[in-house]
PDB file of C-alpha atoms in Angstrom:
ATOM      1  CA  UNK A   1      17.687  -8.290  15.299  1.00  0.00           C
ATOM      2  CA  UNK A   2      17.335  -7.107  11.718  1.00  0.00           C
ATOM      3  CA  UNK A   3      18.890  -3.707  11.090  1.00  0.00           C
ATOM      4  CA  UNK A   4      19.430  -1.634   7.971  1.00  0.00           C
ATOM      5  CA  UNK A   5      21.845   1.185   8.742  1.00  0.00           C
ATOM      6  CA  UNK A   6      22.050   3.891   6.129  1.00  0.00           C
ATOM      7  CA  UNK A   7      24.751   6.463   5.492  1.00  0.00           C
ATOM      8  CA  UNK A   8      24.430  10.085   6.501  1.00  0.00           C
ATOM      9  CA  UNK A   9      22.753  13.066   4.901  1.00  0.00           C
ATOM     10  CA  UNK A  10      24.236  14.502   1.727  1.00  0.00           C
ATOM     11  CA  UNK A  11      24.341  17.995   0.248  1.00  0.00           C
ATOM     12  CA  UNK A  12      25.237  17.835  -3.417  1.00  0.00           C
ATOM     13  CA  UNK A  13      25.387  20.247  -6.318  1.00  0.00           C
ATOM     14  CA  UNK A  14      23.096  20.062  -9.327  1.00  0.00           C
ATOM     15  CA  UNK A  15      24.511  17.814 -12.038  1.00  0.00           C
ATOM     16  CA  UNK A  16      26.609  15.823  -9.600  1.00  0.00           C
ATOM     17  CA  UNK A  17      26.114  12.258  -8.364  1.00  0.00           C
ATOM     18  CA  UNK A  18      25.631  10.828  -4.891  1.00  0.00           C
ATOM     19  CA  UNK A  19      26.186   7.309  -3.601  1.00  0.00           C
ATOM     20  CA  UNK A  20      24.538   6.108  -0.423  1.00  0.00           C
ATOM     21  CA  UNK A  21      24.902   2.900   1.518  1.00  0.00           C
ATOM     22  CA  UNK A  22      22.695   0.507   3.464  1.00  0.00           C
ATOM     23  CA  UNK A  23      24.471  -1.927   5.778  1.00  0.00           C
ATOM     24  CA  UNK A  24      22.432  -4.963   6.748  1.00  0.00           C
ATOM     25  CA  UNK A  25      22.792  -6.988   9.923  1.00  0.00           C
ATOM     26  CA  UNK A  26      20.851  -9.583  11.863  1.00  0.00           C
ATOM     27  CA  UNK A  27      19.954 -11.772   8.889  1.00  0.00           C
ATOM     28  CA  UNK A  28      21.490 -13.520   5.887  1.00  0.00           C
ATOM     29  CA  UNK A  29      22.065 -10.632   3.486  1.00  0.00           C
ATOM     30  CA  UNK A  30      22.000 -12.761   0.341  1.00  0.00           C
ATOM     31  CA  UNK A  31      18.574 -14.264   1.078  1.00  0.00           C
ATOM     32  CA  UNK A  32      16.577 -11.040   0.796  1.00  0.00           C
ATOM     33  CA  UNK A  33      16.006  -8.405  -1.863  1.00  0.00           C
ATOM     34  CA  UNK A  34      16.977  -4.825  -1.020  1.00  0.00           C
ATOM     35  CA  UNK A  35      14.674  -2.131  -2.368  1.00  0.00           C
ATOM     36  CA  UNK A  36      15.100   1.615  -2.419  1.00  0.00           C
ATOM     37  CA  UNK A  37      12.200   3.999  -1.867  1.00  0.00           C
ATOM     38  CA  UNK A  38      12.048   7.772  -2.372  1.00  0.00           C
ATOM     39  CA  UNK A  39      10.000  10.127  -0.219  1.00  0.00           C
ATOM     40  CA  UNK A  40       9.881  13.715  -1.386  1.00  0.00           C
ATOM     41  CA  UNK A  41       9.238  16.290   1.318  1.00  0.00           C
ATOM     42  CA  UNK A  42       5.820  15.828   2.829  1.00  0.00           C
ATOM     43  CA  UNK A  43       4.746  13.486   0.077  1.00  0.00           C
ATOM     44  CA  UNK A  44       4.170   9.857  -0.584  1.00  0.00           C
ATOM     45  CA  UNK A  45       6.527   7.049  -1.385  1.00  0.00           C
ATOM     46  CA  UNK A  46       7.976   5.969  -4.722  1.00  0.00           C
ATOM     47  CA  UNK A  47       9.641   2.644  -5.338  1.00  0.00           C
ATOM     48  CA  UNK A  48      12.906   3.099  -7.208  1.00  0.00           C
ATOM     49  CA  UNK A  49      14.165  -0.426  -7.704  1.00  0.00           C
ATOM     50  CA  UNK A  50      15.508  -3.529  -6.029  1.00  0.00           C
ATOM     51  CA  UNK A  51      18.534  -5.798  -6.091  1.00  0.00           C
ATOM     52  CA  UNK A  52      19.011  -9.424  -5.057  1.00  0.00           C
ATOM     53  CA  UNK A  53      22.425  -9.662  -3.397  1.00  0.00           C
ATOM     54  CA  UNK A  54      22.817 -13.355  -4.109  1.00  0.00           C
ATOM     55  CA  UNK A  55      22.809 -12.895  -7.882  1.00  0.00           C
ATOM     56  CA  UNK A  56      22.969  -9.151  -8.471  1.00  0.00           C
ATOM     57  CA  UNK A  57      19.635  -9.312 -10.307  1.00  0.00           C
ATOM     58  CA  UNK A  58      17.774  -6.010 -10.394  1.00  0.00           C
ATOM     59  CA  UNK A  59      14.305  -4.695 -11.114  1.00  0.00           C
ATOM     60  CA  UNK A  60      13.622  -1.012 -11.674  1.00  0.00           C
ATOM     61  CA  UNK A  61      10.764   1.417 -11.827  1.00  0.00           C
ATOM     62  CA  UNK A  62      11.000   2.719 -15.409  1.00  0.00           C
ATOM     63  CA  UNK A  63      10.921   6.256 -14.014  1.00  0.00           C
ATOM     64  CA  UNK A  64      14.284   5.737 -12.323  1.00  0.00           C
ATOM     65  CA  UNK A  65      16.129   3.829 -15.029  1.00  0.00           C
ATOM     66  CA  UNK A  66      19.173   5.859 -15.932  1.00  0.00           C
ATOM     67  CA  UNK A  67      18.883   7.796 -12.685  1.00  0.00           C
ATOM     68  CA  UNK A  68      19.643   5.088 -10.118  1.00  0.00           C
ATOM     69  CA  UNK A  69      22.329   2.404 -10.073  1.00  0.00           C
ATOM     70  CA  UNK A  70      22.087  -0.400  -7.530  1.00  0.00           C
ATOM     71  CA  UNK A  71      25.010  -2.493  -6.348  1.00  0.00           C
ATOM     72  CA  UNK A  72      25.938  -4.682  -3.403  1.00  0.00           C
ATOM     73  CA  UNK A  73      29.069  -5.779  -1.562  1.00  0.00           C
ATOM     74  CA  UNK A  74      28.348  -9.233  -0.202  1.00  0.00           C
ATOM     75  CA  UNK A  75      31.547  -9.247   1.841  1.00  0.00           C
ATOM     76  CA  UNK A  76      30.255  -6.384   4.001  1.00  0.00           C
ATOM     77  CA  UNK A  77      26.489  -7.037   3.641  1.00  0.00           C
ATOM     78  CA  UNK A  78      26.078  -3.571   2.216  1.00  0.00           C
ATOM     79  CA  UNK A  79      23.824  -2.326  -0.560  1.00  0.00           C
ATOM     80  CA  UNK A  80      24.497   0.880  -2.461  1.00  0.00           C
ATOM     81  CA  UNK A  81      22.452   3.244  -4.559  1.00  0.00           C
ATOM     82  CA  UNK A  82      24.016   5.888  -6.754  1.00  0.00           C
ATOM     83  CA  UNK A  83      21.901   8.695  -8.171  1.00  0.00           C
ATOM     84  CA  UNK A  84      23.295  10.586 -11.134  1.00  0.00           C
ATOM     85  CA  UNK A  85      22.751  13.956 -12.845  1.00  0.00           C
ATOM     86  CA  UNK A  86      21.041  15.328  -9.776  1.00  0.00           C
ATOM     87  CA  UNK A  87      18.430  18.075  -9.954  1.00  0.00           C
ATOM     88  CA  UNK A  88      16.258  19.722  -7.321  1.00  0.00           C
ATOM     89  CA  UNK A  89      13.635  17.045  -8.054  1.00  0.00           C
ATOM     90  CA  UNK A  90      15.999  14.501  -6.526  1.00  0.00           C
ATOM     91  CA  UNK A  91      16.002  16.267  -3.146  1.00  0.00           C
ATOM     92  CA  UNK A  92      14.249  13.763  -0.904  1.00  0.00           C
ATOM     93  CA  UNK A  93      14.676  11.118   1.763  1.00  0.00           C
ATOM     94  CA  UNK A  94      15.781   7.763   0.413  1.00  0.00           C
ATOM     95  CA  UNK A  95      15.073   4.562   2.310  1.00  0.00           C
ATOM     96  CA  UNK A  96      16.459   1.104   1.836  1.00  0.00           C
ATOM     97  CA  UNK A  97      14.124  -1.744   2.679  1.00  0.00           C
ATOM     98  CA  UNK A  98      14.126  -5.520   2.723  1.00  0.00           C
ATOM     99  CA  UNK A  99      11.762  -8.079   1.263  1.00  0.00           C
ATOM    100  CA  UNK A 100      11.850 -11.850   1.188  1.00  0.00           C
ATOM    101  CA  UNK A 101      12.455 -13.766  -2.026  1.00  0.00           C
ATOM    102  CA  UNK A 102       8.841 -14.927  -2.074  1.00  0.00           C
ATOM    103  CA  UNK A 103       7.339 -12.025  -0.183  1.00  0.00           C
ATOM    104  CA  UNK A 104       6.931  -8.685  -1.878  1.00  0.00           C
ATOM    105  CA  UNK A 105       6.183  -6.422   1.065  1.00  0.00           C
ATOM    106  CA  UNK A 106       8.862  -4.479   2.935  1.00  0.00           C
ATOM    107  CA  UNK A 107       9.255  -5.836   6.443  1.00  0.00           C
ATOM    108  CA  UNK A 108      12.235  -3.747   7.582  1.00  0.00           C
ATOM    109  CA  UNK A 109      13.351  -0.246   6.651  1.00  0.00           C
ATOM    110  CA  UNK A 110      16.508   1.770   7.105  1.00  0.00           C
ATOM    111  CA  UNK A 111      16.393   5.105   8.875  1.00  0.00           C
ATOM    112  CA  UNK A 112      16.591   7.039   5.622  1.00  0.00           C
ATOM    113  CA  UNK A 113      19.109   9.355   3.966  1.00  0.00           C
ATOM    114  CA  UNK A 114      18.211  12.972   3.298  1.00  0.00           C
ATOM    115  CA  UNK A 115      19.660  14.190   0.023  1.00  0.00           C
ATOM    116  CA  UNK A 116      19.593  17.916  -0.694  1.00  0.00           C
ATOM    117  CA  UNK A 117      20.487  19.135  -4.163  1.00  0.00           C
ATOM    118  CA  UNK A 118      21.531  22.754  -4.059  1.00  0.00           C
ATOM    119  CA  UNK A 119      24.212  24.988  -5.482  1.00  0.00           C
TER     120      UNK A 119
ATOM    121  CA  UNK B   1       1.359   1.205 -13.464  1.00  0.00           C
ATOM    122  CA  UNK B   2      -1.268   0.297 -10.877  1.00  0.00           C
ATOM    123  CA  UNK B   3      -2.653   3.438  -9.250  1.00  0.00           C
ATOM    124  CA  UNK B   4      -3.489   3.340  -5.548  1.00  0.00           C
ATOM    125  CA  UNK B   5      -6.137   5.808  -4.401  1.00  0.00           C
ATOM    126  CA  UNK B   6      -6.157   6.243  -0.655  1.00  0.00           C
ATOM    127  CA  UNK B   7      -8.799   8.021   1.420  1.00  0.00           C
ATOM    128  CA  UNK B   8      -9.218  10.123   3.378  1.00  0.00           C
ATOM    129  CA  UNK B   9      -6.108  12.268   3.001  1.00  0.00           C
ATOM    130  CA  UNK B  10      -6.418  13.316   6.627  1.00  0.00           C
ATOM    131  CA  UNK B  11      -8.450  12.145   9.561  1.00  0.00           C
ATOM    132  CA  UNK B  12      -9.103  13.467  13.041  1.00  0.00           C
ATOM    133  CA  UNK B  13     -10.359  11.048  15.690  1.00  0.00           C
ATOM    134  CA  UNK B  14     -10.706  10.763  19.466  1.00  0.00           C
ATOM    135  CA  UNK B  15      -8.936   8.372  21.783  1.00  0.00           C
ATOM    136  CA  UNK B  16     -10.766   5.056  21.940  1.00  0.00           C
ATOM    137  CA  UNK B  17     -12.490   5.623  18.612  1.00  0.00           C
ATOM    138  CA  UNK B  18     -12.407   3.197  15.694  1.00  0.00           C
ATOM    139  CA  UNK B  19     -10.999   4.557  12.431  1.00  0.00           C
ATOM    140  CA  UNK B  20     -10.962   3.133   8.928  1.00  0.00           C
ATOM    141  CA  UNK B  21      -8.692   4.042   6.036  1.00  0.00           C
ATOM    142  CA  UNK B  22      -9.507   2.929   2.514  1.00  0.00           C
ATOM    143  CA  UNK B  23      -7.341   2.095  -0.468  1.00  0.00           C
ATOM    144  CA  UNK B  24      -8.588   1.430  -3.979  1.00  0.00           C
ATOM    145  CA  UNK B  25      -6.403  -0.102  -6.696  1.00  0.00           C
ATOM    146  CA  UNK B  26      -6.849   0.712 -10.370  1.00  0.00           C
ATOM    147  CA  UNK B  27      -7.048  -3.029 -11.097  1.00  0.00           C
ATOM    148  CA  UNK B  28      -7.352  -6.284  -9.207  1.00  0.00           C
ATOM    149  CA  UNK B  29      -4.251  -6.786  -7.028  1.00  0.00           C
ATOM    150  CA  UNK B  30      -5.276 -10.181  -5.615  1.00  0.00           C
ATOM    151  CA  UNK B  31      -4.563  -9.270  -1.983  1.00  0.00           C
ATOM    152  CA  UNK B  32      -1.036  -8.133  -2.794  1.00  0.00           C
ATOM    153  CA  UNK B  33      -1.372  -5.214  -0.413  1.00  0.00           C
ATOM    154  CA  UNK B  34       0.513  -3.931   2.587  1.00  0.00           C
ATOM    155  CA  UNK B  35      -0.145  -1.145   5.072  1.00  0.00           C
ATOM    156  CA  UNK B  36       2.609   0.924   6.685  1.00  0.00           C
ATOM    157  CA  UNK B  37       2.657   3.378   9.557  1.00  0.00           C
ATOM    158  CA  UNK B  38       5.032   6.321   9.498  1.00  0.00           C
ATOM    159  CA  UNK B  39       5.497   8.509  12.554  1.00  0.00           C
ATOM    160  CA  UNK B  40       6.962  12.010  12.125  1.00  0.00           C
ATOM    161  CA  UNK B  41      10.680  11.914  11.420  1.00  0.00           C
ATOM    162  CA  UNK B  42      10.748   8.118  11.276  1.00  0.00           C
ATOM    163  CA  UNK B  43      10.842   5.506   8.554  1.00  0.00           C
ATOM    164  CA  UNK B  44       7.686   3.581   7.583  1.00  0.00           C
ATOM    165  CA  UNK B  45       6.944   0.413   9.540  1.00  0.00           C
ATOM    166  CA  UNK B  46       5.037  -2.598   8.234  1.00  0.00           C
ATOM    167  CA  UNK B  47       1.649  -3.187   9.872  1.00  0.00           C
ATOM    168  CA  UNK B  48      -0.271  -5.522   7.570  1.00  0.00           C
ATOM    169  CA  UNK B  49       0.727  -7.703   4.601  1.00  0.00           C
ATOM    170  CA  UNK B  50      -1.239  -9.867   2.174  1.00  0.00           C
ATOM    171  CA  UNK B  51      -4.153  -7.520   2.871  1.00  0.00           C
ATOM    172  CA  UNK B  52      -5.069  -9.040   6.241  1.00  0.00           C
ATOM    173  CA  UNK B  53      -2.013 -10.584   7.939  1.00  0.00           C
ATOM    174  CA  UNK B  54      -0.669  -8.796  10.997  1.00  0.00           C
ATOM    175  CA  UNK B  55       3.102  -8.260  11.003  1.00  0.00           C
ATOM    176  CA  UNK B  56       5.030  -9.547  14.022  1.00  0.00           C
ATOM    177  CA  UNK B  57       4.745  -7.279  17.030  1.00  0.00           C
ATOM    178  CA  UNK B  58       1.934  -5.121  15.667  1.00  0.00           C
ATOM    179  CA  UNK B  59      -0.906  -4.584  18.179  1.00  0.00           C
ATOM    180  CA  UNK B  60      -4.068  -6.545  17.493  1.00  0.00           C
ATOM    181  CA  UNK B  61      -6.143  -3.345  17.347  1.00  0.00           C
ATOM    182  CA  UNK B  62      -4.849  -3.013  13.784  1.00  0.00           C
ATOM    183  CA  UNK B  63      -6.560  -5.117  11.142  1.00  0.00           C
ATOM    184  CA  UNK B  64      -6.746  -5.240   7.372  1.00  0.00           C
ATOM    185  CA  UNK B  65      -9.437  -6.480   5.034  1.00  0.00           C
ATOM    186  CA  UNK B  66     -10.568  -6.362   1.453  1.00  0.00           C
ATOM    187  CA  UNK B  67     -10.168  -8.068  -1.872  1.00  0.00           C
ATOM    188  CA  UNK B  68     -10.008  -7.302  -5.558  1.00  0.00           C
ATOM    189  CA  UNK B  69      -9.526  -3.559  -5.862  1.00  0.00           C
ATOM    190  CA  UNK B  70     -10.871  -2.411  -2.468  1.00  0.00           C
ATOM    191  CA  UNK B  71      -8.946  -2.650   0.797  1.00  0.00           C
ATOM    192  CA  UNK B  72      -9.151  -1.102   4.221  1.00  0.00           C
ATOM    193  CA  UNK B  73      -7.147  -0.669   7.389  1.00  0.00           C
ATOM    194  CA  UNK B  74      -9.048  -0.488  10.664  1.00  0.00           C
ATOM    195  CA  UNK B  75      -7.703   0.739  13.968  1.00  0.00           C
ATOM    196  CA  UNK B  76      -9.818  -0.195  16.957  1.00  0.00           C
ATOM    197  CA  UNK B  77      -9.691   1.771  20.193  1.00  0.00           C
ATOM    198  CA  UNK B  78      -7.378   4.511  18.932  1.00  0.00           C
ATOM    199  CA  UNK B  79      -4.330   5.173  21.114  1.00  0.00           C
ATOM    200  CA  UNK B  80      -2.188   8.321  21.261  1.00  0.00           C
ATOM    201  CA  UNK B  81       0.759   6.405  19.801  1.00  0.00           C
ATOM    202  CA  UNK B  82      -1.278   5.735  16.643  1.00  0.00           C
ATOM    203  CA  UNK B  83      -0.913   9.353  15.550  1.00  0.00           C
ATOM    204  CA  UNK B  84       0.982   8.924  12.287  1.00  0.00           C
ATOM    205  CA  UNK B  85       0.647   8.774   8.533  1.00  0.00           C
ATOM    206  CA  UNK B  86      -0.536   5.536   6.974  1.00  0.00           C
ATOM    207  CA  UNK B  87       0.282   4.288   3.482  1.00  0.00           C
ATOM    208  CA  UNK B  88      -1.003   1.389   1.446  1.00  0.00           C
ATOM    209  CA  UNK B  89       1.240  -0.345  -1.088  1.00  0.00           C
ATOM    210  CA  UNK B  90       0.472  -2.846  -3.819  1.00  0.00           C
ATOM    211  CA  UNK B  91       3.037  -5.466  -4.655  1.00  0.00           C
ATOM    212  CA  UNK B  92       1.014  -7.539  -7.075  1.00  0.00           C
ATOM    213  CA  UNK B  93       2.846  -6.063 -10.041  1.00  0.00           C
ATOM    214  CA  UNK B  94       5.892  -3.975 -10.872  1.00  0.00           C
ATOM    215  CA  UNK B  95       6.454  -1.188 -10.235  1.00  0.00           C
ATOM    216  CA  UNK B  96       5.359  -1.395  -6.630  1.00  0.00           C
ATOM    217  CA  UNK B  97       3.153   1.630  -5.953  1.00  0.00           C
ATOM    218  CA  UNK B  98       1.945   3.406  -2.848  1.00  0.00           C
ATOM    219  CA  UNK B  99      -1.140   5.356  -1.913  1.00  0.00           C
ATOM    220  CA  UNK B 100      -0.771   9.083  -1.202  1.00  0.00           C
ATOM    221  CA  UNK B 101      -1.118   8.528   2.524  1.00  0.00           C
ATOM    222  CA  UNK B 102      -3.548   9.340   5.313  1.00  0.00           C
ATOM    223  CA  UNK B 103      -2.501  11.632   8.130  1.00  0.00           C
ATOM    224  CA  UNK B 104      -4.190  10.605  11.371  1.00  0.00           C
ATOM    225  CA  UNK B 105      -4.450  13.152  14.156  1.00  0.00           C
ATOM    226  CA  UNK B 106      -6.134  13.242  17.545  1.00  0.00           C
ATOM    227  CA  UNK B 107      -9.262  15.299  17.944  1.00  0.00           C
TER     228      UNK B 107
END
């Protein structure tokens, strides 16, 4: 079955960076886009950006350009997101999700990574 | 960006009741709309896509409808396991955007 297994929670200092992973299984990794979604505590969802593992093509929410970097490792079916220059506003849960090449909704989600930015 | 206005923000209903959640887009999204359910401490799960198509494994008491800028999610015969937050999402245009969510509780 389709699974997206994300890395564990992170506690990071302001100004630092954090890199999280999303390991896919149960489907052909290169056939689906991987998106990343932010959920601040008790609030709604924000789409950060997406990457197509087959080509490395990316699309970003303008709000997160310069903040998020998306990469993949096709050999391990793993997607990565690095967030830089962290502030308290970046404290949130981050989900990876999957969508089909011709479908734009998110049919499977990872369990989420809680990132806490604190000195 | 396309703004998604979801209502109500919270909802209290009894078991067996029918509930409806609305989502209004700031422009026509041509049925490019999904609904997700998020239970406390869990990740969102897809319920409905393309405004009215039921995702695999989702109970038939969930249904979606609408067109243009107005969409709705209906839950027939509310069950205890339906207690959750519900979010709409448009994917007609980048950036994908979500509604603020509706928190559904049992009365």
